[in-house]
mmCIF file of C-alpha atoms in Angstrom:
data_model
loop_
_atom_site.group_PDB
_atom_site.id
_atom_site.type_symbol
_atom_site.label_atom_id
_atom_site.label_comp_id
_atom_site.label_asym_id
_atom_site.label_seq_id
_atom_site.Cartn_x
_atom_site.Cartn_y
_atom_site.Cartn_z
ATOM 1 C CA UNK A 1 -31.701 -29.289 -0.678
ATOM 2 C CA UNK A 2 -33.110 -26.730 1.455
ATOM 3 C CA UNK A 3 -36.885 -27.745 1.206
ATOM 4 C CA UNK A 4 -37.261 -31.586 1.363
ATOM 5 C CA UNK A 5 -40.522 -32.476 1.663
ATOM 6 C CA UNK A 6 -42.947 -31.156 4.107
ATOM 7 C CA UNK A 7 -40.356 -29.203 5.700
ATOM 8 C CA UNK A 8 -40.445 -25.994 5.270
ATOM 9 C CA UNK A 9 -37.204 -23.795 3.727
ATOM 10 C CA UNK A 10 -36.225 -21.049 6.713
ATOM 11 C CA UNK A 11 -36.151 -17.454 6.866
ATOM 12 C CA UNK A 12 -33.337 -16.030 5.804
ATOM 13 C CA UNK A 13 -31.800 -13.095 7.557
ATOM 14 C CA UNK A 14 -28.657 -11.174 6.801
ATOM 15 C CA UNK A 15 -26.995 -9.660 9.616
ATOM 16 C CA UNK A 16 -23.478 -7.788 10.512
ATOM 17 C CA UNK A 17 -22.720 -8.068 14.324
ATOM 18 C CA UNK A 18 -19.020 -7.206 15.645
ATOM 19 C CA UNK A 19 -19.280 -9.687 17.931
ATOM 20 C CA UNK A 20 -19.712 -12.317 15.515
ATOM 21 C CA UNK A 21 -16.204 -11.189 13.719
ATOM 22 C CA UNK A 22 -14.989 -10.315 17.108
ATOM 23 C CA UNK A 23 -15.169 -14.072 18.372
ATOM 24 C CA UNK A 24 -13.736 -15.455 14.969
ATOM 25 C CA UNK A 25 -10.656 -12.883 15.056
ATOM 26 C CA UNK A 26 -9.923 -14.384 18.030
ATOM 27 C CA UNK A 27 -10.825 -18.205 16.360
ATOM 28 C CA UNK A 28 -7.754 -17.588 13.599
ATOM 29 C CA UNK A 29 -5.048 -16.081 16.215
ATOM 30 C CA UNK A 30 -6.143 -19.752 18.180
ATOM 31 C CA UNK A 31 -5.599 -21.229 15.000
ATOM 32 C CA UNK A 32 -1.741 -21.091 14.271
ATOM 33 C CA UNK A 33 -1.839 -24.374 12.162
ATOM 34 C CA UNK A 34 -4.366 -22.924 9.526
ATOM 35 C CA UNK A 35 -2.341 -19.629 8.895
ATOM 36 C CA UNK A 36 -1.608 -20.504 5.416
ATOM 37 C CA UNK A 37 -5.439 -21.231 5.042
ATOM 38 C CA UNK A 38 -6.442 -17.861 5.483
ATOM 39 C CA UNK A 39 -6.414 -15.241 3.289
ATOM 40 C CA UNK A 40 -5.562 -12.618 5.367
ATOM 41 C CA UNK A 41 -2.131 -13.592 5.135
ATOM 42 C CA UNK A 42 0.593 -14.472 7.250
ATOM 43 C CA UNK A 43 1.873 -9.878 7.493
ATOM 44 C CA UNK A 44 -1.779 -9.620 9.390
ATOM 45 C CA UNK A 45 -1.159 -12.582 11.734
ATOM 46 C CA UNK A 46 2.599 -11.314 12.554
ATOM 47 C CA UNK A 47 0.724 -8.155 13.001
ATOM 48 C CA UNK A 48 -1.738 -9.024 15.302
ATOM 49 C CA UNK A 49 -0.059 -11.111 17.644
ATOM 50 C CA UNK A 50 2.521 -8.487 18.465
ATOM 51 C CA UNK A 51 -0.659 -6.321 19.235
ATOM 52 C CA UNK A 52 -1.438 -9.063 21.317
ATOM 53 C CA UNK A 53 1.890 -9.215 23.010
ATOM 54 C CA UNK A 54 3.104 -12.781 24.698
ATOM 55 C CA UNK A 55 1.075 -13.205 27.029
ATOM 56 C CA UNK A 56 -2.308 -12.975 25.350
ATOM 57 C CA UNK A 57 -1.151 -15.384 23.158
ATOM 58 C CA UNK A 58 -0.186 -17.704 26.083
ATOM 59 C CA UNK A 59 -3.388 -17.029 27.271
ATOM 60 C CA UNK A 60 -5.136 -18.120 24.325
ATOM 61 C CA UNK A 61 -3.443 -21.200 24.548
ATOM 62 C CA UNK A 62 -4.279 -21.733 27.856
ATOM 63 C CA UNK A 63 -7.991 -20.707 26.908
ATOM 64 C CA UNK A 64 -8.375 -23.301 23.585
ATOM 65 C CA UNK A 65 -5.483 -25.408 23.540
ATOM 66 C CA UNK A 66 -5.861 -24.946 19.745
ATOM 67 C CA UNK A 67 -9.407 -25.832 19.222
ATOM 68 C CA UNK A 68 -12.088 -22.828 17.650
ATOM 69 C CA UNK A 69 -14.773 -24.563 18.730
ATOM 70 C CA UNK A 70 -13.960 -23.976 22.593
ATOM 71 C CA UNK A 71 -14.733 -19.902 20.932
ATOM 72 C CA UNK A 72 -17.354 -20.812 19.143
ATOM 73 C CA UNK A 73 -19.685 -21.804 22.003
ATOM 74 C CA UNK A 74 -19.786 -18.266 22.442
ATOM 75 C CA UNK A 75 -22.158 -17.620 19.172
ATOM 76 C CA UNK A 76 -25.092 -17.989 21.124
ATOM 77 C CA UNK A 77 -24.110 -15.363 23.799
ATOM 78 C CA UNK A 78 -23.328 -13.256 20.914
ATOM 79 C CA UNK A 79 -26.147 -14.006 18.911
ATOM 80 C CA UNK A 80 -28.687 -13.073 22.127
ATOM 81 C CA UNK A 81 -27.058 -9.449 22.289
ATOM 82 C CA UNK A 82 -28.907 -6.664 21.943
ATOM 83 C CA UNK A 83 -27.832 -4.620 18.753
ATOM 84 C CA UNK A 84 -25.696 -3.814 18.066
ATOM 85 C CA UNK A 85 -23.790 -6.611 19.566
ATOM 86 C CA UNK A 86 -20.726 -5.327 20.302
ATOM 87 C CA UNK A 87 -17.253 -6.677 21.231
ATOM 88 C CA UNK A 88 -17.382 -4.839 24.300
ATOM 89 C CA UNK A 89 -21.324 -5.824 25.597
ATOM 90 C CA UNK A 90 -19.817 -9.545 24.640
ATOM 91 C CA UNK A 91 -16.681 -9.013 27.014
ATOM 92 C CA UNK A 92 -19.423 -7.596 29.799
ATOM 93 C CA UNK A 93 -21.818 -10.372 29.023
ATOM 94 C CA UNK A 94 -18.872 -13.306 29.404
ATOM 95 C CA UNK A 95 -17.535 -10.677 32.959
ATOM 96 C CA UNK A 96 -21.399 -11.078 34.167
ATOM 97 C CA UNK A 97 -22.108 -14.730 33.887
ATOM 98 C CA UNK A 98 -22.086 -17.153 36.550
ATOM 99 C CA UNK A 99 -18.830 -19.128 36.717
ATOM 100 C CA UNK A 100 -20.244 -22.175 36.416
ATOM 101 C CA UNK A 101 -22.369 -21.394 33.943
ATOM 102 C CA UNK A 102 -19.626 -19.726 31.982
ATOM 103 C CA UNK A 103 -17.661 -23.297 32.164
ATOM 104 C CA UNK A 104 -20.747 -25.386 31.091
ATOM 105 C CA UNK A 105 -20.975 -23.254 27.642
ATOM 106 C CA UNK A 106 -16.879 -23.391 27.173
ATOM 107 C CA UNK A 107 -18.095 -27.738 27.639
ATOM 108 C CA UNK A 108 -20.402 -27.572 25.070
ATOM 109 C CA UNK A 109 -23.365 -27.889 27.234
ATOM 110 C CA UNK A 110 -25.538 -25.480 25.811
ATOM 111 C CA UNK A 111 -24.374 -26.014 22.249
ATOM 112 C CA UNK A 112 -26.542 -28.385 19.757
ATOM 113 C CA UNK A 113 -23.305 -29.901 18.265
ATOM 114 C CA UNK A 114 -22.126 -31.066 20.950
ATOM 115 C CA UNK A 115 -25.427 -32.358 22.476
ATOM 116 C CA UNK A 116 -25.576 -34.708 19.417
ATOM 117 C CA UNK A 117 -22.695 -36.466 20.384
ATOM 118 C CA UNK A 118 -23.021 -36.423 24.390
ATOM 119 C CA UNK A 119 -26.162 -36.330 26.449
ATOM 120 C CA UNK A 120 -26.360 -33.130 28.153
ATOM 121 C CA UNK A 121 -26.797 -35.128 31.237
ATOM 122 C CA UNK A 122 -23.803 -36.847 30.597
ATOM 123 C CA UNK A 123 -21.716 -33.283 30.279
ATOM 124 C CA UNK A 124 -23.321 -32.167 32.904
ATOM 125 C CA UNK A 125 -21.821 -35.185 35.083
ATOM 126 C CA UNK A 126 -18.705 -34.146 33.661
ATOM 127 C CA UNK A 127 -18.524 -30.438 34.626
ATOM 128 C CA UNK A 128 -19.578 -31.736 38.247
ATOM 129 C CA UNK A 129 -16.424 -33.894 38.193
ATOM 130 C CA UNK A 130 -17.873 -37.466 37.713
ATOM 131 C CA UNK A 131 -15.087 -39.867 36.324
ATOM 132 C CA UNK A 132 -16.984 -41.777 33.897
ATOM 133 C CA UNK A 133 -18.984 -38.559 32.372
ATOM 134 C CA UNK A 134 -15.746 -36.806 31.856
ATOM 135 C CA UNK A 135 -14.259 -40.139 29.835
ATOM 136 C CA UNK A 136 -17.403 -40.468 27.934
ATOM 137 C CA UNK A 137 -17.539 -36.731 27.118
ATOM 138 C CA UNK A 138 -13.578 -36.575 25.875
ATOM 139 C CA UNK A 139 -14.227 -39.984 23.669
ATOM 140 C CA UNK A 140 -17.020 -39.041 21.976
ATOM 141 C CA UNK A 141 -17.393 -34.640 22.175
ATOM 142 C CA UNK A 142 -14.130 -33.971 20.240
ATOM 143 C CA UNK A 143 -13.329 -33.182 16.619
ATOM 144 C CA UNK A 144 -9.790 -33.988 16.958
ATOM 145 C CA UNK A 145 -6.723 -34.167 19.077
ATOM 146 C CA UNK A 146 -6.675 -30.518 20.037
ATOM 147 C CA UNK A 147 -10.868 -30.076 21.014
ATOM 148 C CA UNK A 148 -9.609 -32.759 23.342
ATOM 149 C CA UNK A 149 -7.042 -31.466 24.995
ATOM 150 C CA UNK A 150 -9.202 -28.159 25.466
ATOM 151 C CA UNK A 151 -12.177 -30.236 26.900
ATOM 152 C CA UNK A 152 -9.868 -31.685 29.028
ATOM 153 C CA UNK A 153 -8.401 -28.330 29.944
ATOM 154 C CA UNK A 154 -11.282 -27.038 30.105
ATOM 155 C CA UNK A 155 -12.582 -30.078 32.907
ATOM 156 C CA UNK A 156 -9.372 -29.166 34.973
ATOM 157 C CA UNK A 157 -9.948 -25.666 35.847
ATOM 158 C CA UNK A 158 -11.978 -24.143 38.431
ATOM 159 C CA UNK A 159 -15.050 -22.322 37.193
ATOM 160 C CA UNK A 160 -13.646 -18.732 38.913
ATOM 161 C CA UNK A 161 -10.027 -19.490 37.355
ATOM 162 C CA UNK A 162 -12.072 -20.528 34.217
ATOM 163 C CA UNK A 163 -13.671 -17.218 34.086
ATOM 164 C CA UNK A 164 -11.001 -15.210 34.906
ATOM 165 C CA UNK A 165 -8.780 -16.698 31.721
ATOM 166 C CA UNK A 166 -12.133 -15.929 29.113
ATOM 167 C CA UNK A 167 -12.050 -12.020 30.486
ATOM 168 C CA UNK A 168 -8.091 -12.185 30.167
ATOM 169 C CA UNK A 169 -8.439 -13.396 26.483
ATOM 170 C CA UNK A 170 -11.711 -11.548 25.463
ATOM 171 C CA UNK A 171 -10.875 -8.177 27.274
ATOM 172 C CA UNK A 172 -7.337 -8.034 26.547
ATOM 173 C CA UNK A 173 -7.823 -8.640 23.165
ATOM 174 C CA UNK A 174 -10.344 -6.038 22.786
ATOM 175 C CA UNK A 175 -8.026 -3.768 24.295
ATOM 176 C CA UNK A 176 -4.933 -4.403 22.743
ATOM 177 C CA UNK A 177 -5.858 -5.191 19.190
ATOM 178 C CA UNK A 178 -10.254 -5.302 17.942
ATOM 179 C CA UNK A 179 -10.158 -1.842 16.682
ATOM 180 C CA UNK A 180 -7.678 -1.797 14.440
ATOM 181 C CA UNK A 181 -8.748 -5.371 13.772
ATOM 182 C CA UNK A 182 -12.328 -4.553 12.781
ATOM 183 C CA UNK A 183 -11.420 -0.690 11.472
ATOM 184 C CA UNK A 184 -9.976 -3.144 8.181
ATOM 185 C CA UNK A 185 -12.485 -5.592 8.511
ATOM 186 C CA UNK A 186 -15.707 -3.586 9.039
ATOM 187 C CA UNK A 187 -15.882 -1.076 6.161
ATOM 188 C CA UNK A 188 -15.554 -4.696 3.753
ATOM 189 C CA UNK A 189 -18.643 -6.098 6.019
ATOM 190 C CA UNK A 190 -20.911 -3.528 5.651
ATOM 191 C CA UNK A 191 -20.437 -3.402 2.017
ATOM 192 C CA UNK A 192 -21.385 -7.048 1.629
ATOM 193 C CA UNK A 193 -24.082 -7.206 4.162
ATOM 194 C CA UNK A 194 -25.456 -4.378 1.905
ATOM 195 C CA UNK A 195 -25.474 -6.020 -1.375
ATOM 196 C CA UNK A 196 -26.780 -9.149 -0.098
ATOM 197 C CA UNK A 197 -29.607 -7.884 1.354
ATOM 198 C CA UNK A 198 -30.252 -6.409 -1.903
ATOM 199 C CA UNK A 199 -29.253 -9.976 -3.701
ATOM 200 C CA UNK A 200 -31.714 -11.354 -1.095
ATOM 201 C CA UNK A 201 -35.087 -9.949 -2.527
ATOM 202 C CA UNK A 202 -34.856 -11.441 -5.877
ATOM 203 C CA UNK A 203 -32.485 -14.753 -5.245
ATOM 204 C CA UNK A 204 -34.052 -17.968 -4.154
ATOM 205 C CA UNK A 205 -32.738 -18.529 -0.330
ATOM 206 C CA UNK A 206 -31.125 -22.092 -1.931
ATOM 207 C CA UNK A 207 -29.054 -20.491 -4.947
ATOM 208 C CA UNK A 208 -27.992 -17.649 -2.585
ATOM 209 C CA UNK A 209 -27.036 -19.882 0.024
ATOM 210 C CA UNK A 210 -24.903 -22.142 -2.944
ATOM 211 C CA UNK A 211 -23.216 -19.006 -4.354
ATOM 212 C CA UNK A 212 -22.030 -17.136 -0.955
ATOM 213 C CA UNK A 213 -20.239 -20.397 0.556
ATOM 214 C CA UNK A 214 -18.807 -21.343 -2.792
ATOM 215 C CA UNK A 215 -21.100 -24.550 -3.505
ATOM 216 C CA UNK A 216 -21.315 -26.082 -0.151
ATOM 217 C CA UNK A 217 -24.481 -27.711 1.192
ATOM 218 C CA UNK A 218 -26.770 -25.981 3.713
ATOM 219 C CA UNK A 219 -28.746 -28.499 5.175
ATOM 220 C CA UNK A 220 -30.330 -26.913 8.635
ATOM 221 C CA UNK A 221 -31.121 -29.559 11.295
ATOM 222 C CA UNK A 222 -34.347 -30.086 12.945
ATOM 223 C CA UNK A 223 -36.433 -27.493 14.590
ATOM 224 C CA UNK A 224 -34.009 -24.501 12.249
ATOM 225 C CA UNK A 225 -36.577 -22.093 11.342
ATOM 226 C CA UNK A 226 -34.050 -19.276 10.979
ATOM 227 C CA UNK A 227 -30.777 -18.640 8.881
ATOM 228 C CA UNK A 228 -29.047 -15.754 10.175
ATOM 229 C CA UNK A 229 -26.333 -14.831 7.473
ATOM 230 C CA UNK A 230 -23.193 -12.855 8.490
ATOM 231 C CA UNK A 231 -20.498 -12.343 6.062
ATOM 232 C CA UNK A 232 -17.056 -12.590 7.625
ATOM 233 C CA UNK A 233 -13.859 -10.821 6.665
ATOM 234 C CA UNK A 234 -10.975 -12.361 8.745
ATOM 235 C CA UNK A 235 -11.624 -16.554 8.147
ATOM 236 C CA UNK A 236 -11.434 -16.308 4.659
ATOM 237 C CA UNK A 237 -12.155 -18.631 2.804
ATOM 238 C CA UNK A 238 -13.818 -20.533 5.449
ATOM 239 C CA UNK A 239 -17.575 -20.464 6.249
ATOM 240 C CA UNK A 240 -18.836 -21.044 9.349
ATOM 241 C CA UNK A 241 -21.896 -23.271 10.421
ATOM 242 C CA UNK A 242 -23.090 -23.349 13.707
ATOM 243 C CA UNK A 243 -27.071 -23.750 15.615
ATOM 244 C CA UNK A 244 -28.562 -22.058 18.296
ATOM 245 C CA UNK A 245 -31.901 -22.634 19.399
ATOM 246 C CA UNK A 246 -34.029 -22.588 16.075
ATOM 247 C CA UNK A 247 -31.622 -20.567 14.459
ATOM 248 C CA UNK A 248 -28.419 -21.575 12.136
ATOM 249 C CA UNK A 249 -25.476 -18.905 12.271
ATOM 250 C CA UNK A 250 -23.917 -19.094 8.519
ATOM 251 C CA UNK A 251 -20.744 -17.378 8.157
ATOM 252 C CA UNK A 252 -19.629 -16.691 4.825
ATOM 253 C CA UNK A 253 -16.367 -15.190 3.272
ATOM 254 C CA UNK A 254 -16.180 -11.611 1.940
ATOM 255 C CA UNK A 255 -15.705 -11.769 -1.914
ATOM 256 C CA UNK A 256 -13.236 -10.345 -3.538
ATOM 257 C CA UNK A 257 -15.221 -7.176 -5.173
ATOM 258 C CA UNK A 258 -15.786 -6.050 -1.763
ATOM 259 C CA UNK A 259 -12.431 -5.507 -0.516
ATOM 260 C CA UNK A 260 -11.474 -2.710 -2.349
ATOM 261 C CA UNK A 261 -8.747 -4.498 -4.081
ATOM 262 C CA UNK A 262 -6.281 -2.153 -6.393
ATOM 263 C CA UNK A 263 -6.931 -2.638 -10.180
ATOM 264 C CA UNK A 264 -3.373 -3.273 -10.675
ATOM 265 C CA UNK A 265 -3.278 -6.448 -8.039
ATOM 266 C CA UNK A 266 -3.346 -9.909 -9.551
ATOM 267 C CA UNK A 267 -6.980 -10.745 -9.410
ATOM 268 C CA UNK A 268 -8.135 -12.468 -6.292
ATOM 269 C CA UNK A 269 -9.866 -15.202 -7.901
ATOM 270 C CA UNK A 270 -6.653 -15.937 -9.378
ATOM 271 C CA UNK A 271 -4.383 -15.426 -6.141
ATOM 272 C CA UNK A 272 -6.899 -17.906 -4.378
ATOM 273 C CA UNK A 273 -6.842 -20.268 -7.018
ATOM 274 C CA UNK A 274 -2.557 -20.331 -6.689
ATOM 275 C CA UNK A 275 -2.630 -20.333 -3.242
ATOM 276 C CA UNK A 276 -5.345 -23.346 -2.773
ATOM 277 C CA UNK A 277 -3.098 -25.173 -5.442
ATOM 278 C CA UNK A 278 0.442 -23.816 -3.897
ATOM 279 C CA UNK A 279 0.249 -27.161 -1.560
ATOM 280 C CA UNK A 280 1.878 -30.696 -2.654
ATOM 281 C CA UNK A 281 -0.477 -32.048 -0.517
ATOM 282 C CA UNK A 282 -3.477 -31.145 -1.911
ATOM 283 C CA UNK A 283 -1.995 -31.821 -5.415
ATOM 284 C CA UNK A 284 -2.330 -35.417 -4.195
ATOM 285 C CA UNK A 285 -5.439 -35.013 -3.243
ATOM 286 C CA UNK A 286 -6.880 -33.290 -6.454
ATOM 287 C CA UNK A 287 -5.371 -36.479 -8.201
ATOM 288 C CA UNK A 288 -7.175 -38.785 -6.513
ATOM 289 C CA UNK A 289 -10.160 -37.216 -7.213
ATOM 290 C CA UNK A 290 -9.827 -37.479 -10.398
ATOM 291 C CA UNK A 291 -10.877 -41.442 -10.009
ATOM 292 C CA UNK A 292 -13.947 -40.546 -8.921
ATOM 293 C CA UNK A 293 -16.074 -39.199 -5.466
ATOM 294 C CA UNK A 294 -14.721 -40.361 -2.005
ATOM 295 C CA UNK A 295 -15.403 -38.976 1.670
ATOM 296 C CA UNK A 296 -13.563 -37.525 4.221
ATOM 297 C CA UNK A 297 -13.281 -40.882 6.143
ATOM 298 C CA UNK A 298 -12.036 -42.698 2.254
ATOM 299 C CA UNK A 299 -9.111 -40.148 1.604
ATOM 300 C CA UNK A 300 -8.306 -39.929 5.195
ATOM 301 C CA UNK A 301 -7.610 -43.651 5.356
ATOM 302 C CA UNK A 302 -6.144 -43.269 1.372
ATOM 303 C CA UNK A 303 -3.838 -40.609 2.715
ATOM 304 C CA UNK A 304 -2.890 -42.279 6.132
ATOM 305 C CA UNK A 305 -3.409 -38.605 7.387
ATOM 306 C CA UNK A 306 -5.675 -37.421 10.265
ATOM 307 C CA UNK A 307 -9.211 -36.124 9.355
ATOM 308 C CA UNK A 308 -9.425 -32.524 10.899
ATOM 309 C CA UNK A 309 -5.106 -31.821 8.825
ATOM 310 C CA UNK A 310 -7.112 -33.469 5.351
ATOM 311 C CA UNK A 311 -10.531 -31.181 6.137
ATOM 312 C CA UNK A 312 -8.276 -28.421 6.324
ATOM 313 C CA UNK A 313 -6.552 -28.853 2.653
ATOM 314 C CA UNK A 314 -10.077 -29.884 1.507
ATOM 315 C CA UNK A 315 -11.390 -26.525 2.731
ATOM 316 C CA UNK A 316 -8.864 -24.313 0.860
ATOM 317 C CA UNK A 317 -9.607 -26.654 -2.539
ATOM 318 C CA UNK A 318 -13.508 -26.106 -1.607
ATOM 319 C CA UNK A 319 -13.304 -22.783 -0.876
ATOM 320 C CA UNK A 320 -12.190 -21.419 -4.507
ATOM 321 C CA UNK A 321 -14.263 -24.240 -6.184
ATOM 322 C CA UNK A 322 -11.803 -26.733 -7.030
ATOM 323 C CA UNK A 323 -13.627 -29.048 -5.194
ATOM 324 C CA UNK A 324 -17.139 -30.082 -4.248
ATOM 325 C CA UNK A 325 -18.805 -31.777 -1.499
ATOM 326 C CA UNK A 326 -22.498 -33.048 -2.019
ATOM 327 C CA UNK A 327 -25.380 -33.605 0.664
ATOM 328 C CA UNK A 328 -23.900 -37.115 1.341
ATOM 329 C CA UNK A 329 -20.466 -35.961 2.846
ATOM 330 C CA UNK A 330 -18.862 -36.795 -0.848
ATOM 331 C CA UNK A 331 -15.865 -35.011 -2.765
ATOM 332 C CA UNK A 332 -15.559 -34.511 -6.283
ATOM 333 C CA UNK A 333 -13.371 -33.101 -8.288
ATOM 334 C CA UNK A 334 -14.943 -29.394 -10.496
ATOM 335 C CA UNK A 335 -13.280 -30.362 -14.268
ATOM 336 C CA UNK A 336 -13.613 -27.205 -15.202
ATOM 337 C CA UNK A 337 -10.821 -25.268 -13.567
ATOM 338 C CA UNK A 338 -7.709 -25.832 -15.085
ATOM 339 C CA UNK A 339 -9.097 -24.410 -18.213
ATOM 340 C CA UNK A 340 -10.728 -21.728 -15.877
ATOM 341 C CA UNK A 341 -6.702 -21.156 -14.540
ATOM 342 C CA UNK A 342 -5.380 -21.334 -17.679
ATOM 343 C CA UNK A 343 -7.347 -18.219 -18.684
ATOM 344 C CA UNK A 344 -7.411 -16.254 -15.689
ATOM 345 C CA UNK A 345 -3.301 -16.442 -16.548
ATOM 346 C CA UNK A 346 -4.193 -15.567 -19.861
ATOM 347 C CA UNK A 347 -5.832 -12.434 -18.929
ATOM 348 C CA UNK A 348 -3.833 -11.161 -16.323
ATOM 349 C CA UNK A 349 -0.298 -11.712 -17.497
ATOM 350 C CA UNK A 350 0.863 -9.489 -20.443
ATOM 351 C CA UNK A 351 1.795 -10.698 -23.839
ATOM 352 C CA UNK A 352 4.949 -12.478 -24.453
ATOM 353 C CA UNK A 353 7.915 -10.662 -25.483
ATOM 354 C CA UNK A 354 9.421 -12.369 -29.080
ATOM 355 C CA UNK A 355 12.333 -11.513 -31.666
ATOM 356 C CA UNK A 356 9.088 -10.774 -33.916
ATOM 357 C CA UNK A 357 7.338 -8.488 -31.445
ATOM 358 C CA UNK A 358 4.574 -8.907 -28.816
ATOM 359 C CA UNK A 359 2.617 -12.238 -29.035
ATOM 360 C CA UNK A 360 -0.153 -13.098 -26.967
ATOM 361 C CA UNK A 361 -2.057 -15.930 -27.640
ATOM 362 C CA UNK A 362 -5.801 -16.030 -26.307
ATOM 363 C CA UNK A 363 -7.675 -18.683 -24.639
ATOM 364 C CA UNK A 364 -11.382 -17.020 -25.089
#
């Protein structure tokens, strides 16, 4: 719940900022491993990367080492641009910051996520090249293998050669690929920024909040007086959560009645339900939910498969409402979609050819 309590249930406020998009375009290239997880597609990645050309995507590498969150540090420097936050006053604002600085955000030092894992004192320690800080901060900061190799990366390189990699990325990708990028992406935005502002002054902030990220639990942490809400056209499915100061930066997917979709086109409620069942894996998974609720930490261990590879099948099943996750961190299991699949097939398909004719038997 949103309002527990004394505590009060925070302003809501929708926003579009390129910069946002901008940082998250750059989050899914980073991503190779969750291609199939996106619904952009695997034609827009092949796309994009040769407008990237080799060497930005070596760069990238170099830059995140496969971890989004080493990206998303730069929210809050997005979030403190003046409007309309562009790509390009992000790639000046990331050109004019102190090195060192610069290095401490890519650490996590400035970021509340990470601060609730590692004293800031502690990564502090660490970006100044104490042993036993830098140990502490890569056992305890990282989400997985990969944000550990980038924090380690990310310890190993000079704050100047640090800097000069983020312009490399940021500005080279700007060049090379943002506006064809965001000339897709933006018209989509705008359209759902627009209607959910309008949604906004008759919905309840809590049932807005449950619809737009497809169920999942917004619970702000302390001292969040602020949800700025950003829809996002590239990481769909995903939604994004992430703090900054009193402020929580909520990400959601563009629906499908905002892309512009031909009429003709399998529906996209029904594409995402086929792709987020198109896995073997999370077959299993969807299985063994149907003995009941279990965490992330039970059907990792169930599994034998690492947490961040089982969030990431767990997203896709979330994403189209397969699957739930309550407050407490638990997965269930939504019993109503087969029979929801079932008729979207229904619908959409035409009627069976026969010896006697057309047949079409109805679900409804």
């Amino acid at each position: 719940m949103l309002n527990q309590g004394a505590v009060a249930t925070p302003t809501l406020l929708v926003t579009a900022r390129p910069a946002y998009e901008f940082i998250l375009s750059l989050v899914a290239l980073a991503t190779p491993g969750r291609v199939d997880s996106y619904d952009v597609g695997s034609d827009w990645f092949e796309r994009v990367r040769a407008l990237g050309g080799p060497q930005l995507i070596s760069q990238l590498e170099a830059l995140t080492r496969g971890c989004e969150h080493v990206l998303c540090r730069l929210y809050g420097m997005a979030h403190d641009l003046e409007p309309p936050a562009s790509a390009e006053a992000l790639v000046a604002a990331v050109e004019k910051l102190d090195p060192a600085t610069l290095r401490l955000t890519l650490l996590g030092y400035y970021a509340k996520r990470t601060r609730r894992r590692v004293p800031p004192d502690v990564i502090l320690a660490a970006a100044r090249g104490d042993p036993a800080a830098q140990r502490q901060l890569l056992a305890d900061a990282p989400d997985g293998p990969e944000c550990e190799r980038a924090l380690a990366a990310t310890l190993a390189c000079e704050p100047v050669q640090l800097q000069r990699l983020a312009q490399e990325v940021l500005g080279g990708w700007r060049e090379a690929a943002w506006e064809q990028v965001s000339s897709q992406a933006w018209p989509a935005i705008e359209r759902e920024v627009d209607r959910l502002r309008s949604v906004a002054t008759e919905t309840p902030v809590e049932r807005l909040l449950q619809s737009v990220t497809g169920g999942a639990e917004v619970l702000p942490g302390p001292g969040i007086e602020l949800i700025e809400l950003f829809p996002t056209w590239v990481l769909r499915p995903w939604t994004i959560q992430w703090e900054h100061g009193p402020t929580l930066l909520l990400g959601v997917p563009v629906p499908a009645e905002q892309l512009g979709a031909d009429p003709d086109e399998p529906p996209e409620r029904l594409v995402g339900l086929a792709r987020a069942l198109g896995d073997e894996r999370r077959l299993r998974i969807l299985r063994r939910l149907t003995a009941g609720d279990y965490s992330l930490q039970d059907l990792s261990e169930y599994f034998a498969i690492p947490k961040t590879t089982l969030l990431h099948h767990l997203v896709m099943l979330r994403s189209v409402g397969i699957v739930r996750v309550g407050a407490s961190g638990r997965y269930s299991l939504n019993a109503a979609m087969p029979l929801e699949l079932l008729r979207l097939l229904d619908r959409y398909l035409p009627a069976v050819a026969t010896n006697g004719g057309r047949h079409r038997p109805r679900l409804d």
